[in-house]
Structure formats: C-alpha cells, structure tokens
mmCIF file of C-alpha atoms in Angstrom:
data_model
loop_
_atom_site.group_PDB
_atom_site.id
_atom_site.type_symbol
_atom_site.label_atom_id
_atom_site.label_comp_id
_atom_site.label_asym_id
_atom_site.label_seq_id
_atom_site.Cartn_x
_atom_site.Cartn_y
_atom_site.Cartn_z
ATOM 1 C CA MET A 1 179.394 90.003 39.919
ATOM 2 C CA ALA A 2 181.529 93.056 39.105
ATOM 3 C CA THR A 3 185.293 92.780 39.515
ATOM 4 C CA GLN A 4 186.783 94.886 42.290
ATOM 5 C CA LEU A 5 189.930 96.520 40.935
ATOM 6 C CA ASP A 6 192.987 97.410 42.979
ATOM 7 C CA ILE A 7 192.786 101.223 42.906
ATOM 8 C CA ARG A 8 195.272 103.425 44.772
ATOM 9 C CA ILE A 9 194.235 107.035 45.411
ATOM 10 C CA ASP A 10 196.958 109.521 46.401
ATOM 11 C CA ARG A 11 195.280 112.340 48.309
ATOM 12 C CA SER A 12 198.557 114.282 48.512
ATOM 13 C CA SER A 13 198.782 114.464 44.721
ATOM 14 C CA PRO A 14 197.742 117.644 42.855
ATOM 15 C CA VAL A 15 195.947 115.414 40.317
ATOM 16 C CA PRO A 16 192.168 115.548 40.968
ATOM 17 C CA LEU A 17 190.784 112.459 42.656
ATOM 18 C CA TYR A 18 188.268 111.749 39.903
ATOM 19 C CA HIS A 19 191.046 111.863 37.291
ATOM 20 C CA GLN A 20 193.252 109.508 39.295
ATOM 21 C CA LEU A 21 190.357 107.072 39.476
ATOM 22 C CA ALA A 22 189.452 107.449 35.793
ATOM 23 C CA GLU A 23 193.037 106.849 34.624
ATOM 24 C CA GLN A 24 193.436 103.692 36.714
ATOM 25 C CA LEU A 25 190.087 102.335 35.558
ATOM 26 C CA ALA A 26 190.994 103.084 31.933
ATOM 27 C CA ALA A 27 194.344 101.320 32.374
ATOM 28 C CA ALA A 28 192.552 98.265 33.773
ATOM 29 C CA ILE A 29 190.246 98.146 30.756
ATOM 30 C CA ASP A 30 193.050 98.692 28.236
ATOM 31 C CA GLY A 31 195.233 96.145 30.029
ATOM 32 C CA GLY A 32 192.602 93.406 29.895
ATOM 33 C CA ALA A 33 191.705 93.239 33.592
ATOM 34 C CA LEU A 34 188.170 94.018 32.434
ATOM 35 C CA HIS A 35 186.730 92.712 29.182
ATOM 36 C CA PRO A 36 183.974 93.969 26.864
ATOM 37 C CA GLY A 37 180.591 93.217 28.390
ATOM 38 C CA ASP A 38 181.913 92.826 31.947
ATOM 39 C CA ALA A 39 179.756 94.380 34.664
ATOM 40 C CA PHE A 40 181.281 97.453 36.268
ATOM 41 C CA GLU A 41 181.378 98.015 40.017
ATOM 42 C CA ASN A 42 178.495 100.078 41.356
ATOM 43 C CA GLU A 43 179.525 103.694 41.918
ATOM 44 C CA VAL A 44 178.138 103.724 45.480
ATOM 45 C CA ALA A 45 180.025 100.554 46.407
ATOM 46 C CA MET A 46 183.186 101.814 44.752
ATOM 47 C CA GLY A 47 182.977 105.136 46.568
ATOM 48 C CA LEU A 48 182.563 103.426 49.956
ATOM 49 C CA ARG A 49 185.417 101.009 49.235
ATOM 50 C CA LEU A 50 187.826 103.763 48.147
ATOM 51 C CA GLY A 51 186.685 106.467 50.534
ATOM 52 C CA LEU A 52 185.538 108.722 47.700
ATOM 53 C CA SER A 53 182.379 110.768 47.396
ATOM 54 C CA ARG A 54 179.692 109.610 45.018
ATOM 55 C CA PRO A 55 180.057 112.724 42.777
ATOM 56 C CA THR A 56 183.799 112.001 42.444
ATOM 57 C CA VAL A 57 183.193 108.403 41.358
ATOM 58 C CA ARG A 58 180.319 109.452 39.093
ATOM 59 C CA ARG A 59 182.541 112.030 37.362
ATOM 60 C CA ALA A 60 185.253 109.419 36.748
ATOM 61 C CA ILE A 61 182.737 106.971 35.286
ATOM 62 C CA ALA A 62 181.205 109.721 33.132
ATOM 63 C CA GLU A 63 184.680 110.483 31.754
ATOM 64 C CA LEU A 64 185.200 106.839 30.789
ATOM 65 C CA ALA A 65 181.770 106.700 29.185
ATOM 66 C CA ALA A 66 182.607 109.825 27.162
ATOM 67 C CA ARG A 67 185.822 108.112 26.005
ATOM 68 C CA GLY A 68 183.835 105.092 24.832
ATOM 69 C CA LEU A 69 185.237 102.706 27.449
ATOM 70 C CA LEU A 70 182.041 102.218 29.432
ATOM 71 C CA VAL A 71 178.392 101.923 28.418
ATOM 72 C CA ARG A 72 175.487 102.873 30.680
ATOM 73 C CA ARG A 73 172.157 101.133 29.980
ATOM 74 C CA ARG A 74 168.927 101.599 31.883
ATOM 75 C CA GLY A 75 167.996 98.379 33.659
ATOM 76 C CA VAL A 76 171.370 96.792 32.935
ATOM 77 C CA GLY A 77 173.827 99.084 34.652
ATOM 78 C CA THR A 78 177.320 100.066 33.597
ATOM 79 C CA THR A 79 179.368 97.610 31.532
ATOM 80 C CA VAL A 80 182.690 97.678 29.718
ATOM 81 C CA ALA A 81 182.150 98.771 26.120
ATOM 82 C CA ASN A 82 183.187 96.789 23.082
ATOM 83 C CA ARG A 83 186.714 97.715 22.088
ATOM 84 C CA THR A 84 186.765 100.621 19.650
ATOM 85 C CA VAL A 85 189.363 100.801 16.924
ATOM 86 C CA HIS A 86 190.964 104.242 17.017
ATOM 87 C CA ARG A 87 192.597 105.094 13.720
ATOM 88 C CA ARG A 88 194.687 108.159 13.051
ATOM 89 C CA ALA A 89 194.121 109.981 9.778
ATOM 90 C CA GLU A 90 197.378 108.709 8.331
ATOM 91 C CA LEU A 91 198.229 106.792 5.177
ATOM 92 C CA THR A 92 198.046 103.331 6.736
ATOM 93 C CA SER A 93 195.964 100.220 6.191
ATOM 94 C CA LEU A 94 193.232 99.053 8.560
ATOM 95 C CA TYR A 95 194.916 95.637 8.719
ATOM 96 C CA ASP A 96 198.160 97.196 9.965
ATOM 97 C CA ASP A 97 196.302 99.444 12.427
ATOM 98 C CA LEU A 98 194.470 96.470 13.955
ATOM 99 C CA THR A 99 197.668 94.431 14.225
ATOM 100 C CA ARG A 100 199.497 97.282 15.975
ATOM 101 C CA ALA A 101 196.579 97.606 18.406
ATOM 102 C CA GLY A 102 196.965 93.941 19.396
ATOM 103 C CA ALA A 103 193.862 92.723 17.566
ATOM 104 C CA HIS A 104 193.719 89.737 15.223
ATOM 105 C CA PRO A 105 192.326 90.885 11.862
ATOM 106 C CA THR A 106 190.874 88.465 9.359
ATOM 107 C CA THR A 107 189.525 89.086 5.873
ATOM 108 C CA THR A 108 186.877 87.506 3.677
ATOM 109 C CA VAL A 109 186.934 88.494 -0.002
ATOM 110 C CA LEU A 110 183.306 88.982 -1.067
ATOM 111 C CA SER A 111 184.059 89.692 -4.729
ATOM 112 C CA LEU A 112 187.034 90.167 -7.052
ATOM 113 C CA GLU A 113 186.578 91.162 -10.690
ATOM 114 C CA VAL A 114 188.039 93.250 -13.510
ATOM 115 C CA VAL A 115 185.782 96.202 -14.330
ATOM 116 C CA GLN A 116 185.665 99.589 -15.988
ATOM 117 C CA ASP A 117 184.491 102.439 -13.770
ATOM 118 C CA GLU A 118 184.821 105.959 -15.122
ATOM 119 C CA ARG A 119 184.306 107.616 -11.731
ATOM 120 C CA VAL A 120 187.110 105.643 -10.101
ATOM 121 C CA ALA A 121 189.409 105.976 -13.113
ATOM 122 C CA LEU A 122 189.100 109.754 -13.026
ATOM 123 C CA ALA A 123 189.788 109.778 -9.273
ATOM 124 C CA LEU A 124 193.034 107.921 -10.008
ATOM 125 C CA ASP A 125 193.910 110.204 -12.941
ATOM 126 C CA LEU A 126 193.516 107.309 -15.407
ATOM 127 C CA ALA A 127 191.772 107.099 -18.770
ATOM 128 C CA PRO A 128 187.997 106.627 -18.311
ATOM 129 C CA ASP A 129 188.043 103.200 -20.025
ATOM 130 C CA SER A 130 190.947 101.795 -17.961
ATOM 131 C CA GLU A 131 190.565 98.267 -16.642
ATOM 132 C CA LEU A 132 190.521 98.135 -12.837
ATOM 133 C CA LEU A 133 190.540 95.315 -10.326
ATOM 134 C CA ALA A 134 187.449 95.799 -8.142
ATOM 135 C CA ILE A 135 187.728 94.185 -4.702
ATOM 136 C CA VAL A 136 185.113 93.932 -1.951
ATOM 137 C CA ARG A 137 186.281 92.568 1.410
ATOM 138 C CA LEU A 138 184.788 92.054 4.851
ATOM 139 C CA ARG A 139 187.297 92.893 7.578
ATOM 140 C CA LEU A 140 186.858 91.375 11.030
ATOM 141 C CA SER A 141 188.658 92.162 14.269
ATOM 142 C CA ASP A 142 188.831 89.215 16.677
ATOM 143 C CA THR A 143 185.814 87.594 14.920
ATOM 144 C CA GLU A 144 183.731 90.804 15.133
ATOM 145 C CA PRO A 145 182.808 92.385 11.769
ATOM 146 C CA LEU A 146 184.243 95.879 11.542
ATOM 147 C CA ALA A 147 184.245 97.128 7.957
ATOM 148 C CA VAL A 148 183.216 96.499 4.374
ATOM 149 C CA LEU A 149 186.154 97.557 2.208
ATOM 150 C CA ARG A 150 185.752 98.348 -1.485
ATOM 151 C CA ASN A 151 188.967 98.987 -3.403
ATOM 152 C CA TRP A 152 189.936 99.443 -7.033
ATOM 153 C CA LEU A 153 193.473 98.800 -8.255
ATOM 154 C CA PRO A 154 194.999 100.185 -11.475
ATOM 155 C CA PRO A 155 195.836 97.980 -14.505
ATOM 156 C CA ALA A 156 199.317 97.079 -13.218
ATOM 157 C CA HIS A 157 197.763 95.029 -10.404
ATOM 158 C CA LEU A 158 194.956 93.109 -12.081
ATOM 159 C CA ASP A 159 196.651 89.848 -11.037
ATOM 160 C CA VAL A 160 196.216 90.351 -7.264
ATOM 161 C CA THR A 161 194.535 87.202 -5.920
ATOM 162 C CA THR A 162 191.927 86.327 -3.325
ATOM 163 C CA GLU A 163 194.525 84.236 -1.483
ATOM 164 C CA GLU A 164 196.845 87.238 -1.111
ATOM 165 C CA LEU A 165 194.070 89.508 0.112
ATOM 166 C CA GLU A 166 192.817 87.037 2.712
ATOM 167 C CA ALA A 167 196.345 86.397 4.026
ATOM 168 C CA GLU A 168 197.312 90.013 4.722
ATOM 169 C CA GLY A 169 196.316 93.647 4.225
ATOM 170 C CA LEU A 170 196.075 95.281 0.810
ATOM 171 C CA TYR A 171 198.969 97.659 1.446
ATOM 172 C CA ALA A 172 201.163 94.716 2.493
ATOM 173 C CA VAL A 173 200.296 92.982 -0.792
ATOM 174 C CA LEU A 174 201.244 96.124 -2.702
ATOM 175 C CA ARG A 175 204.471 96.634 -0.725
ATOM 176 C CA ARG A 176 205.627 93.156 -1.702
ATOM 177 C CA ARG A 177 205.201 94.287 -5.304
ATOM 178 C CA GLY A 178 207.410 97.291 -4.705
ATOM 179 C CA VAL A 179 204.499 99.757 -4.482
ATOM 180 C CA ARG A 180 204.204 102.192 -1.569
ATOM 181 C CA PRO A 181 201.471 104.828 -1.267
ATOM 182 C CA VAL A 182 202.861 108.119 0.041
ATOM 183 C CA VAL A 183 200.075 110.651 -0.563
ATOM 184 C CA ALA A 184 196.289 110.481 -0.779
ATOM 185 C CA ARG A 185 193.131 112.504 -1.169
ATOM 186 C CA GLN A 186 190.801 111.372 1.607
ATOM 187 C CA ARG A 187 187.232 112.180 2.628
ATOM 188 C CA ILE A 188 185.417 111.080 5.797
ATOM 189 C CA GLY A 189 181.651 110.997 6.272
ATOM 190 C CA ALA A 190 178.688 108.992 7.522
ATOM 191 C CA ARG A 191 175.497 107.519 6.053
ATOM 192 C CA PRO A 192 172.901 104.780 6.608
ATOM 193 C CA PRO A 193 174.182 101.300 5.675
ATOM 194 C CA SER A 194 172.910 99.435 2.644
ATOM 195 C CA PRO A 195 171.014 96.177 3.278
ATOM 196 C CA SER A 196 174.076 94.089 2.361
ATOM 197 C CA GLU A 197 176.357 96.200 4.583
ATOM 198 C CA ARG A 198 173.917 95.872 7.463
ATOM 199 C CA ARG A 199 173.896 92.079 6.992
ATOM 200 C CA HIS A 200 177.676 91.686 6.722
ATOM 201 C CA LEU A 201 178.349 93.992 9.679
ATOM 202 C CA ARG A 202 175.564 92.419 11.824
ATOM 203 C CA MET A 203 173.993 95.792 12.504
ATOM 204 C CA ARG A 204 170.610 96.485 14.050
ATOM 205 C CA GLY A 205 168.386 99.511 14.453
ATOM 206 C CA ASN A 206 169.346 102.858 12.971
ATOM 207 C CA GLU A 207 173.094 102.668 13.569
ATOM 208 C CA PRO A 208 174.993 104.575 10.826
ATOM 209 C CA VAL A 209 178.225 103.598 9.147
ATOM 210 C CA LEU A 210 181.313 105.777 9.122
ATOM 211 C CA THR A 211 182.702 106.172 5.605
ATOM 212 C CA MET A 212 186.105 106.948 4.166
ATOM 213 C CA THR A 213 187.044 107.366 0.520
ATOM 214 C CA ARG A 214 190.666 107.602 -0.573
ATOM 215 C CA SER A 215 192.665 108.029 -3.780
ATOM 216 C CA ALA A 216 196.274 107.010 -3.074
ATOM 217 C CA PHE A 217 199.409 107.629 -5.155
ATOM 218 C CA ASP A 218 203.087 106.682 -4.951
ATOM 219 C CA GLU A 219 206.112 108.983 -4.683
ATOM 220 C CA VAL A 220 206.110 109.848 -8.386
ATOM 221 C CA GLY A 221 202.354 110.328 -8.674
ATOM 222 C CA HIS A 222 201.381 106.926 -10.107
ATOM 223 C CA PRO A 223 197.970 105.683 -8.875
ATOM 224 C CA VAL A 224 198.075 103.011 -6.182
ATOM 225 C CA GLU A 225 194.440 102.411 -5.213
ATOM 226 C CA TYR A 226 191.009 103.940 -4.764
ATOM 227 C CA GLY A 227 189.118 102.928 -1.642
ATOM 228 C CA ASP A 228 185.497 103.384 -0.569
ATOM 229 C CA HIS A 229 185.136 101.898 2.914
ATOM 230 C CA CYS A 230 182.396 101.791 5.521
ATOM 231 C CA TYR A 231 182.845 100.983 9.205
ATOM 232 C CA ARG A 232 180.584 100.256 12.146
ATOM 233 C CA ALA A 233 180.460 103.646 13.856
ATOM 234 C CA SER A 234 180.045 102.046 17.293
ATOM 235 C CA THR A 235 183.425 100.300 17.085
ATOM 236 C CA TYR A 236 185.536 102.617 14.954
ATOM 237 C CA THR A 237 186.811 106.177 15.193
ATOM 238 C CA ILE A 238 189.189 108.265 13.112
ATOM 239 C CA GLU A 239 191.482 110.612 15.009
ATOM 240 C CA VAL A 240 192.560 113.810 13.230
ATOM 241 C CA MET A 241 195.166 116.318 14.431
ATOM 242 C CA VAL A 242 194.502 119.948 13.573
ATOM 243 C CA ASP A 243 196.601 123.038 14.060
ATOM 244 C CA GLU A 244 196.289 126.780 13.642
ATOM 245 C CA ARG A 245 197.348 128.257 10.322
#
C-alpha cells in the first residue's frame, strides 16, 4: 500500500500548487520517507485527499518523473525510482562524490598489472614505452553496481596496491602520496556495454553505458592518471554548468 505523505498546500502563496506539491514530494523522497521501489500514492486519491485537481497532481508527478525521482510503468503504476548519482563535471573522484551524497561506496579490484600502452602514455604526455599501472575496478553504491573504472597510473605509482584501492578512492590514495590532480582533459559519451561490463553491472536489455575519459595532471603539469570509465546510465548523471561567452 502506498504511503500517504503529510503534504501542506498554501493556497495564498504565489508558488503554483503543482510546484508546491512536487517540491514536498521530492523532499520526502530525498529525505528517505519514501524508498526506491516504494509504490506511490494514486494521483486521483492524492488529489481528493489534498483538495487538488487531477491535472495539478498529474503535473507534479510528471515533474518528478522528468527529474528521475519517479518511474511510471504500465500495469505496475508509479514507483519511487532507484537513486541516481548526480555528479558535477568537476575534478573529483566518484568515491568522494558518493560519500558526500550519503551513499556507502565499495570497490572490487578486477585486475591490477603493469603494462605498456602507447595510447594512454601519449594522453599523459609520457614516452610511448612508459610502464603504467593498469587498474580495473568495479564500484558499487550501497551494494548496487554503478561503474566499471579503468585507470592507468604513471611510473611513479606502480606500487599502488589492491588493498589501498579497495579501502578508499583512487584520488584519496594519491593524495596520501602527496599527489593532487588540479586540471584534466575530459570527454563524456555513451555506447553499448561490452559483455563483461553488462555482467559486472547486472544490466539487461539495450541499456547503454555513460562513458567518461579523463587525463589528469598536477599543478606543475606532471601526469596523475588516465581514466576510462563506464557507468549505468539509469543510475548516473553528469551535471555540467555552461555560460555565455
């Protein structure tokens, strides 16, 4: 049975009724009063309970669906969506972003080996035959798989261990070594997942993965890391601020 939330509508306010309703419903979801997968109150019943017209309630629910907070499925009804990780296009680590959002990230290292990769070396402004530490990790958020993270570290960090990487985020490991990325070249895209990515991320159907590649450098231009990550598009977004030139 759907939870009936305590909603207060102020009809003397200049704020539109649908927006008042949408903001209070969003706050209830973000605050944990409703959880992913919970059934959502029927719009007719909600309208009668709150004294609102059906179009007003429908518009509020449509706004929450557009924001990724609710999911409408034929034959199932409206339910609370799985929590989406919103990440700003800043030079931060996914581990830190999840922690700040109140999630509990965990990491499984899938592989860790020293390699030579001319493409990556050139992206980091290194000699083509440089030795690199190639890392592949599975990042989970509250037990749900979120991303497959592939990173390459320059020769100075070939001794980074599996234990370090599974205990905390990569950037935290590097910060403890006195390394801090301050600038990066970054590219965002999307593509179909590989079979191994689909398996690790527990994906079905034709769902794409969101991709991000990054070459990061410290304050004096020394290479810090090259990353090639893929994320479940249904649970991850990247927020970018743009302005007029």
